[in-house]
Amino acid sequence: MQDPVYLDNAATTPLDPRVLEAMLPHLGANRGNPSSIHARGTAARGSIEEARASVAALLGASPAEIFFTGGGTEADCLAVLGLARAAGPDRRHLVVSDVEHAAVRESARGLESEGFEITWLGVDGQGLVDVDEFAAALRADTALAAVMWANNEVGTVQPVRELAAECARRGVPFHSDAVQAAGREHIDAGQTEVSTLAISGHKLYGPQGVGALYVREGTPIAPILFGGGQEEGLRSGTENVAGIAGLGGAAGLAREELDRRIHHEAELRDRLIEGLLALPDVGLNGHPERRLSNNVHVSVRGVGAESLVLVLDALGFAIGSGSACSSGGDRPSRLLLALGKDEQDALSAARITVGKDNTTQEVDGFVEAFAQAVERLREVSPLYAN
Ligand code: PLP
């Protein structure tokens, strides 16, 4: 069977063969522990520091501000728990947007049981946080504010620079989850006054299970893992050298190819949006302009998201069901409900996310298959009257 056309790059991107090349030397018999002082150890240490410099360059940071983690989830947890716990006993309040990834949301909820109070910040119908509302939510005792750079479901890009500037002015640490944005948006931590930024290898053509947290120099942050004191004591545990080398390689390629990727993806995205919105009763979710270069998210009246994904899979196209954002299931997306969509729309959403290697022909083929799938499903749908 032919490989399906892959249009689910927000879930995970394919591993770039050039990245795999960078990882292979660390997966064989000659690997070393970066804490060892012999030649194998120092070679591994060298690869880690090379990767650190590469990730720093992608984010406009200095290498000393980059800490490797076991993925985007861990980077988010470290930021939220670490910043809040380091803020001191007089700061027990958090401001967190309603549209955060579960890694941020559930970490914040965990802090509630430690006595923190949370202000949950709503978004408008297109998924945007309001800067004035955000500013009004900050308090003298706010330990941390968190708003993601770009949303993983509908792709809305937040006004992070303004939000971070407000926090810097008020002396409040600010975390932004840039897992979906890194490699798709120009990120300059030096110019944007964020305290921390989370990224993940497998969303930018790197390996799964590795990520990084940018921590602005001088930001108080407490570790959440304890042990041998690796990563300056912030993330103990023998480093995932192959993964880190892969993340470094992926970051280097993303930096080199960023403008080309954004341009190519945005062209495909817009072609898709035009094709899909030409179908009856298909509506775009998220922001029409402030959206990730690769994200198309639609609600398809009368069609269950999971059935649509499975029919398209059979037709040779892999997409995401817009309602099952974590581990599957047919509950309506809490994000779409937060955007004010009704349950019907929230249950009938599809996320199509293109990547750097998709082609115009693939996208055109997809639009045809999508129309076919929707027609078939509507014919048998008790929910669709036309
Ligand atoms: N944050 C966002 C916005 C994501 O999309 C994801 C992954 O889906 C994560 C965090 C978690 O990253 P990881 O899969 O590397 O744990």
Short mmCIF file of C-alpha atoms and ligand atoms in Angstrom, two decimals:
data_model
loop_
_atom_site.label_atom_id
_atom_site.label_comp_id
_atom_site.label_asym_id
_atom_site.label_seq_id
_atom_site.Cartn_x
_atom_site.Cartn_y
_atom_site.Cartn_z
CA MET A 1 0.00 0.00 0.00
CA GLN A 2 1.16 3.51 -0.82
CA ASP A 3 2.14 5.79 2.06
CA PRO A 4 -0.70 8.17 2.88
CA VAL A 5 -0.30 11.87 2.15
CA TYR A 6 0.63 13.21 5.57
CA LEU A 7 -1.29 16.33 6.61
CA ASP A 8 -1.08 16.04 10.40
CA ASN A 9 2.13 17.96 11.04
CA ALA A 10 0.78 19.59 14.20
CA ALA A 11 0.60 16.12 15.78
CA THR A 12 4.13 15.27 14.75
CA THR A 13 6.35 16.07 11.79
CA PRO A 14 8.30 13.48 9.82
CA LEU A 15 11.90 13.09 10.99
CA ASP A 16 14.11 14.92 8.49
CA PRO A 17 16.71 12.47 7.07
CA ARG A 18 19.41 15.11 7.69
CA VAL A 19 18.42 15.12 11.36
CA LEU A 20 18.61 11.34 11.53
CA GLU A 21 22.18 11.60 10.18
CA ALA A 22 23.08 13.90 13.08
CA MET A 23 21.64 11.42 15.58
CA LEU A 24 23.11 8.18 14.32
CA PRO A 25 26.64 8.55 15.78
CA HIS A 26 25.04 8.68 19.24
CA LEU A 27 22.93 5.57 18.79
CA GLY A 28 25.74 3.08 18.21
CA ALA A 29 28.16 1.16 20.39
CA ASN A 30 30.51 4.13 20.67
CA ARG A 31 28.20 6.44 22.52
CA GLY A 32 29.45 8.19 25.63
CA ASN A 33 28.03 9.75 28.76
CA PRO A 34 28.53 13.52 28.52
CA SER A 35 29.54 13.61 32.19
CA SER A 36 32.51 11.27 31.56
CA ILE A 37 35.84 12.98 31.14
CA HIS A 38 37.32 10.54 28.62
CA ALA A 39 37.20 11.06 24.87
CA ARG A 40 33.79 9.43 24.33
CA GLY A 41 32.32 11.52 27.09
CA THR A 42 33.78 14.76 25.81
CA ALA A 43 32.58 13.97 22.27
CA ALA A 44 29.03 13.56 23.61
CA ARG A 45 29.39 16.79 25.62
CA GLY A 46 30.60 18.55 22.47
CA SER A 47 27.52 17.44 20.53
CA ILE A 48 25.23 18.68 23.31
CA GLU A 49 26.89 22.08 23.40
CA GLU A 50 26.72 22.32 19.62
CA ALA A 51 23.01 21.56 19.79
CA ARG A 52 22.54 24.13 22.56
CA ALA A 53 24.11 26.82 20.40
CA SER A 54 21.90 25.83 17.48
CA VAL A 55 18.66 25.94 19.52
CA ALA A 56 19.76 29.26 21.03
CA ALA A 57 20.31 30.70 17.54
CA LEU A 58 16.82 29.61 16.44
CA LEU A 59 15.27 31.36 19.45
CA GLY A 60 17.46 34.47 19.49
CA ALA A 61 18.87 33.42 22.88
CA SER A 62 22.31 32.77 24.27
CA PRO A 63 23.36 29.11 24.72
CA ALA A 64 23.47 29.46 28.52
CA GLU A 65 19.72 30.18 28.42
CA ILE A 66 18.80 26.82 26.82
CA PHE A 67 17.99 23.75 28.96
CA PHE A 68 17.21 20.40 27.35
CA THR A 69 14.21 18.42 28.55
CA GLY A 70 12.37 15.21 27.71
CA GLY A 71 9.95 17.00 25.36
CA GLY A 72 7.54 19.90 25.10
CA THR A 73 5.35 18.65 27.93
CA GLU A 74 8.28 18.53 30.34
CA ALA A 75 9.48 21.98 29.26
CA ASP A 76 6.00 23.40 29.96
CA CYS A 77 5.76 21.65 33.33
CA LEU A 78 9.22 22.85 34.32
CA ALA A 79 8.33 26.42 33.38
CA VAL A 80 4.98 26.56 35.15
CA LEU A 81 5.93 24.64 38.29
CA GLY A 82 9.48 25.98 38.39
CA LEU A 83 8.63 29.66 37.98
CA ALA A 84 5.68 29.54 40.39
CA ARG A 85 7.60 27.73 43.13
CA ALA A 86 10.58 30.07 42.81
CA ALA A 87 8.46 33.20 43.03
CA GLY A 88 8.42 33.29 46.83
CA PRO A 89 5.75 32.95 49.50
CA ASP A 90 4.09 36.31 48.78
CA ARG A 91 3.30 35.44 45.18
CA ARG A 92 0.59 32.82 45.00
CA HIS A 93 -1.47 33.89 41.99
CA LEU A 94 -1.30 32.69 38.37
CA VAL A 95 -2.78 34.04 35.14
CA VAL A 96 -3.29 31.29 32.56
CA SER A 97 -5.11 31.45 29.24
CA ASP A 98 -8.10 29.19 28.63
CA VAL A 99 -6.54 27.76 25.47
CA GLU A 100 -3.27 26.38 26.83
CA HIS A 101 -2.04 22.90 26.04
CA ALA A 102 -2.83 20.41 28.82
CA ALA A 103 0.84 20.46 29.89
CA VAL A 104 0.46 24.07 31.04
CA ARG A 105 -3.16 23.82 32.12
CA GLU A 106 -2.74 20.72 34.26
CA SER A 107 0.51 22.00 35.81
CA ALA A 108 -1.38 25.12 36.84
CA ARG A 109 -4.21 23.03 38.25
CA GLY A 110 -1.64 21.04 40.22
CA LEU A 111 -0.41 24.29 41.75
CA GLU A 112 -3.93 25.00 43.01
CA SER A 113 -3.47 22.14 45.44
CA GLU A 114 -0.31 23.91 46.68
CA GLY A 115 -2.42 26.97 47.50
CA PHE A 116 -2.06 29.00 44.30
CA GLU A 117 -5.06 30.88 42.99
CA ILE A 118 -5.62 30.94 39.21
CA THR A 119 -7.23 33.54 36.99
CA TRP A 120 -8.27 31.76 33.78
CA LEU A 121 -8.17 34.15 30.88
CA GLY A 122 -10.85 33.76 28.19
CA VAL A 123 -10.32 34.29 24.46
CA ASP A 124 -12.46 35.79 21.71
CA GLY A 125 -14.27 33.77 19.04
CA GLN A 126 -11.07 33.48 17.00
CA GLY A 127 -8.98 32.30 19.92
CA LEU A 128 -7.18 35.55 20.74
CA VAL A 129 -6.30 36.77 24.23
CA ASP A 130 -7.12 40.44 24.80
CA VAL A 131 -4.06 42.43 25.89
CA ASP A 132 -6.04 44.83 28.12
CA GLU A 133 -7.92 42.00 29.81
CA PHE A 134 -4.60 40.25 30.36
CA ALA A 135 -3.04 43.37 31.88
CA ALA A 136 -6.04 43.81 34.17
CA ALA A 137 -5.68 40.22 35.44
CA LEU A 138 -2.07 40.71 36.60
CA ARG A 139 -1.69 41.46 40.32
CA ALA A 140 1.10 42.42 42.69
CA ASP A 141 1.11 38.82 43.93
CA THR A 142 1.11 37.19 40.46
CA ALA A 143 3.84 34.55 40.38
CA LEU A 144 3.48 33.69 36.72
CA ALA A 145 1.44 34.38 33.59
CA ALA A 146 1.24 31.85 30.75
CA VAL A 147 -0.07 32.36 27.22
CA MET A 148 1.02 30.11 24.37
CA TRP A 149 2.74 31.54 21.29
CA ALA A 150 0.39 29.72 18.92
CA ASN A 151 -2.44 27.29 19.49
CA ASN A 152 -2.06 23.62 18.62
CA GLU A 153 -5.65 23.12 17.49
CA VAL A 154 -6.76 26.21 15.58
CA GLY A 155 -3.34 27.79 15.03
CA THR A 156 -4.18 31.25 16.39
CA VAL A 157 -1.00 33.26 17.03
CA GLN A 158 -1.18 35.31 20.24
CA PRO A 159 0.12 38.87 20.71
CA VAL A 160 3.01 37.47 22.74
CA ARG A 161 5.28 40.50 22.39
CA GLU A 162 2.67 42.82 23.91
CA LEU A 163 1.77 40.35 26.67
CA ALA A 164 5.42 39.74 27.56
CA ALA A 165 6.16 43.48 27.57
CA GLU A 166 3.28 44.07 30.00
CA CYS A 167 4.63 41.35 32.29
CA ALA A 168 8.17 42.73 32.12
CA ARG A 169 6.87 46.20 33.02
CA ARG A 170 5.01 44.74 36.03
CA GLY A 171 7.81 42.38 37.09
CA VAL A 172 5.73 39.22 36.47
CA PRO A 173 7.45 36.12 35.00
CA PHE A 174 5.88 35.18 31.66
CA HIS A 175 5.90 31.72 30.07
CA SER A 176 5.00 31.03 26.46
CA ASP A 177 4.55 27.57 24.98
CA ALA A 178 6.18 27.89 21.56
CA VAL A 179 5.95 24.19 20.69
CA GLN A 180 3.82 24.78 17.58
CA ALA A 181 5.44 28.11 16.73
CA ALA A 182 9.13 27.19 16.70
CA GLY A 183 10.22 26.64 13.12
CA ARG A 184 7.09 28.41 11.83
CA GLU A 185 7.31 31.88 13.37
CA HIS A 186 10.19 34.30 13.80
CA ILE A 187 11.01 33.99 17.49
CA ASP A 188 13.49 36.30 19.10
CA ALA A 189 13.69 35.79 22.84
CA GLY A 190 16.17 38.64 23.07
CA GLN A 191 13.61 41.08 21.69
CA THR A 192 10.45 39.55 23.18
CA GLU A 193 10.43 39.94 26.93
CA VAL A 194 9.41 36.37 27.76
CA SER A 195 10.92 34.70 30.84
CA THR A 196 10.62 31.16 29.46
CA LEU A 197 9.75 29.48 26.16
CA ALA A 198 9.05 25.78 25.56
CA ILE A 199 9.85 23.95 22.33
CA SER A 200 9.66 20.31 21.22
CA GLY A 201 11.85 18.35 18.79
CA HIS A 202 9.16 16.39 16.99
CA LYS A 203 7.18 19.43 15.89
CA LEU A 204 10.09 20.74 13.84
CA TYR A 205 11.28 17.62 11.99
CA GLY A 206 13.39 16.46 14.93
CA PRO A 207 13.03 13.43 17.22
CA GLN A 208 10.22 12.73 19.68
CA GLY A 209 10.89 12.79 23.43
CA VAL A 210 13.26 15.74 23.46
CA GLY A 211 12.57 19.42 23.94
CA ALA A 212 14.08 22.54 25.41
CA LEU A 213 13.19 25.35 27.74
CA TYR A 214 14.57 28.83 27.15
CA VAL A 215 15.08 30.56 30.51
CA ARG A 216 16.01 34.24 30.36
CA GLU A 217 19.24 34.89 32.22
CA GLY A 218 18.60 35.80 35.86
CA THR A 219 15.06 34.33 35.98
CA PRO A 220 14.48 32.46 39.27
CA ILE A 221 13.25 28.94 38.48
CA ALA A 222 13.18 25.78 40.60
CA PRO A 223 13.89 22.28 39.23
CA ILE A 224 11.16 19.63 39.14
CA LEU A 225 13.55 16.68 38.71
CA PHE A 226 16.35 15.92 41.14
CA GLY A 227 19.47 13.83 40.76
CA GLY A 228 22.92 14.26 39.26
CA GLY A 229 22.63 18.00 38.64
CA GLN A 230 22.84 17.95 34.83
CA GLU A 231 21.73 21.05 32.89
CA GLU A 232 23.05 23.36 35.61
CA GLY A 233 20.94 21.54 38.18
CA LEU A 234 17.70 22.47 36.41
CA ARG A 235 17.13 19.10 34.74
CA SER A 236 18.90 16.18 36.35
CA GLY A 237 19.26 12.94 34.44
CA THR A 238 21.76 11.62 31.91
CA GLU A 239 21.20 13.60 28.76
CA ASN A 240 19.41 12.10 25.75
CA VAL A 241 22.45 12.77 23.57
CA ALA A 242 21.03 11.41 20.30
CA GLY A 243 17.77 13.28 20.84
CA ILE A 244 19.54 16.50 21.74
CA ALA A 245 21.84 16.22 18.72
CA GLY A 246 18.71 15.69 16.61
CA LEU A 247 16.97 18.70 18.12
CA GLY A 248 20.08 20.78 17.46
CA GLY A 249 20.19 19.61 13.86
CA ALA A 250 16.48 20.29 13.40
CA ALA A 251 16.81 23.77 14.92
CA GLY A 252 19.70 24.58 12.57
CA LEU A 253 17.68 23.52 9.52
CA ALA A 254 14.61 25.40 10.75
CA ARG A 255 16.66 28.56 11.11
CA GLU A 256 18.20 28.21 7.67
CA GLU A 257 14.95 27.36 5.92
CA LEU A 258 12.49 29.37 8.03
CA ASP A 259 11.38 31.96 5.47
CA ARG A 260 11.13 29.38 2.70
CA ARG A 261 9.09 27.04 4.91
CA ILE A 262 6.70 29.76 6.06
CA HIS A 263 6.12 30.93 2.49
CA HIS A 264 5.59 27.42 1.12
CA GLU A 265 3.31 26.29 3.95
CA ALA A 266 1.22 29.46 3.85
CA GLU A 267 0.63 29.00 0.13
CA LEU A 268 -0.58 25.44 0.66
CA ARG A 269 -2.65 26.51 3.67
CA ASP A 270 -4.43 29.23 1.72
CA ARG A 271 -5.06 26.90 -1.21
CA LEU A 272 -6.60 24.39 1.18
CA ILE A 273 -8.75 26.97 2.92
CA GLU A 274 -10.07 28.19 -0.42
CA GLY A 275 -10.84 24.65 -1.57
CA LEU A 276 -12.51 23.52 1.65
CA LEU A 277 -14.58 26.64 2.24
CA ALA A 278 -16.04 26.26 -1.26
CA LEU A 279 -17.91 23.20 0.08
CA PRO A 280 -21.35 23.77 1.64
CA ASP A 281 -21.53 24.18 5.43
CA VAL A 282 -17.81 24.12 6.06
CA GLY A 283 -16.52 26.89 8.33
CA LEU A 284 -13.01 27.95 9.28
CA ASN A 285 -12.10 27.98 12.98
CA GLY A 286 -9.45 30.24 14.48
CA HIS A 287 -8.18 33.57 13.24
CA PRO A 288 -8.27 34.39 9.51
CA GLU A 289 -4.91 36.22 9.56
CA ARG A 290 -3.13 35.63 12.86
CA ARG A 291 -2.72 31.91 12.22
CA LEU A 292 0.19 29.51 11.88
CA SER A 293 1.50 29.10 8.35
CA ASN A 294 0.58 25.41 8.32
CA ASN A 295 -2.82 25.30 10.05
CA VAL A 296 -6.26 24.74 8.56
CA HIS A 297 -9.04 23.95 11.04
CA VAL A 298 -12.61 23.54 9.86
CA SER A 299 -15.96 22.48 11.24
CA VAL A 300 -17.98 20.36 8.82
CA ARG A 301 -21.70 20.41 9.62
CA GLY A 302 -23.32 17.00 9.96
CA VAL A 303 -20.07 15.02 9.93
CA GLY A 304 -18.45 13.38 12.94
CA ALA A 305 -14.74 14.25 13.17
CA GLU A 306 -13.58 10.71 13.78
CA SER A 307 -15.56 9.24 10.88
CA LEU A 308 -14.11 11.91 8.62
CA VAL A 309 -10.55 11.13 9.71
CA LEU A 310 -11.09 7.40 9.16
CA VAL A 311 -12.72 7.79 5.73
CA LEU A 312 -9.91 10.11 4.62
CA ASP A 313 -7.36 7.66 5.98
CA ALA A 314 -8.92 4.97 3.78
CA LEU A 315 -8.67 7.39 0.84
CA GLY A 316 -4.94 7.88 1.53
CA PHE A 317 -4.78 11.09 3.57
CA ALA A 318 -3.73 11.43 7.23
CA ILE A 319 -5.26 14.41 9.05
CA GLY A 320 -6.08 15.23 12.66
CA SER A 321 -9.52 15.17 14.17
CA GLY A 322 -9.96 18.63 15.56
CA SER A 323 -11.82 17.31 18.55
CA ALA A 324 -9.36 14.69 19.80
CA CYS A 325 -6.36 16.71 20.80
CA SER A 326 -4.64 14.43 23.25
CA SER A 327 -5.30 10.73 23.37
CA GLY A 328 -8.34 10.30 21.15
CA GLY A 329 -11.94 10.16 22.25
CA ASP A 330 -15.11 11.68 20.92
CA ARG A 331 -15.72 14.45 23.41
CA PRO A 332 -16.11 17.94 21.96
CA SER A 333 -12.90 19.93 21.95
CA ARG A 334 -12.76 22.12 25.06
CA LEU A 335 -10.86 24.65 22.98
CA LEU A 336 -13.65 25.02 20.42
CA LEU A 337 -16.18 25.36 23.23
CA ALA A 338 -13.93 28.09 24.71
CA LEU A 339 -14.12 29.82 21.31
CA GLY A 340 -17.91 29.85 21.68
CA LYS A 341 -18.64 27.08 19.12
CA ASP A 342 -21.70 24.93 19.75
CA GLU A 343 -21.26 21.24 20.57
CA GLN A 344 -22.16 20.20 16.99
CA ASP A 345 -19.37 22.32 15.51
CA ALA A 346 -16.96 21.24 18.22
CA LEU A 347 -17.64 17.56 17.42
CA SER A 348 -17.29 17.97 13.67
CA ALA A 349 -13.90 19.63 13.42
CA ALA A 350 -10.94 18.57 11.32
CA ARG A 351 -7.38 19.83 11.65
CA ILE A 352 -5.30 19.72 8.51
CA THR A 353 -1.70 20.80 9.06
CA VAL A 354 0.70 20.91 6.14
CA GLY A 355 4.46 20.58 6.33
CA LYS A 356 7.53 21.75 4.49
CA ASP A 357 7.54 18.76 2.14
CA ASN A 358 3.89 18.73 1.08
CA THR A 359 3.10 19.68 -2.50
CA THR A 360 0.38 21.55 -4.38
CA GLN A 361 -0.69 18.30 -6.06
CA GLU A 362 -1.13 16.64 -2.67
CA VAL A 363 -3.24 19.50 -1.43
CA ASP A 364 -5.41 19.49 -4.56
CA GLY A 365 -5.86 15.73 -4.27
CA PHE A 366 -6.82 16.19 -0.65
CA VAL A 367 -9.52 18.77 -1.41
CA GLU A 368 -11.11 16.31 -3.85
CA ALA A 369 -10.95 13.44 -1.37
CA PHE A 370 -12.34 15.66 1.38
CA ALA A 371 -15.34 16.64 -0.76
CA GLN A 372 -15.98 12.97 -1.53
CA ALA A 373 -15.68 11.93 2.12
CA VAL A 374 -17.97 14.70 3.34
CA GLU A 375 -20.62 13.87 0.73
CA ARG A 376 -20.54 10.19 1.65
CA LEU A 377 -20.78 10.85 5.37
CA ARG A 378 -23.55 13.39 5.01
CA GLU A 379 -25.63 10.94 2.99
CA VAL A 380 -25.76 8.64 6.00
CA SER A 381 -25.82 11.33 8.67
CA PRO A 382 -28.98 11.82 10.71
CA LEU A 383 -27.48 15.20 11.69
CA TYR A 384 -27.39 16.63 8.19
CA ALA A 385 -30.72 17.60 6.65
CA ASN A 386 -29.79 18.88 3.14
N1 PLP B 1 2.47 22.27 23.72
C1 PLP B 1 1.85 22.27 22.53
C2 PLP B 1 1.26 23.54 22.02
C3 PLP B 1 1.76 21.09 21.77
O1 PLP B 1 1.14 21.10 20.60
C4 PLP B 1 2.34 19.90 22.30
C5 PLP B 1 2.22 18.62 21.57
O2 PLP B 1 1.21 18.30 21.00
C6 PLP B 1 3.00 19.97 23.53
C7 PLP B 1 3.04 21.17 24.22
C8 PLP B 1 3.65 18.76 24.11
O3 PLP B 1 4.88 18.48 23.48
P1 PLP B 1 5.47 16.98 23.52
O4 PLP B 1 4.63 16.18 22.59
O5 PLP B 1 6.87 17.15 23.01
O6 PLP B 1 5.43 16.54 24.92
#
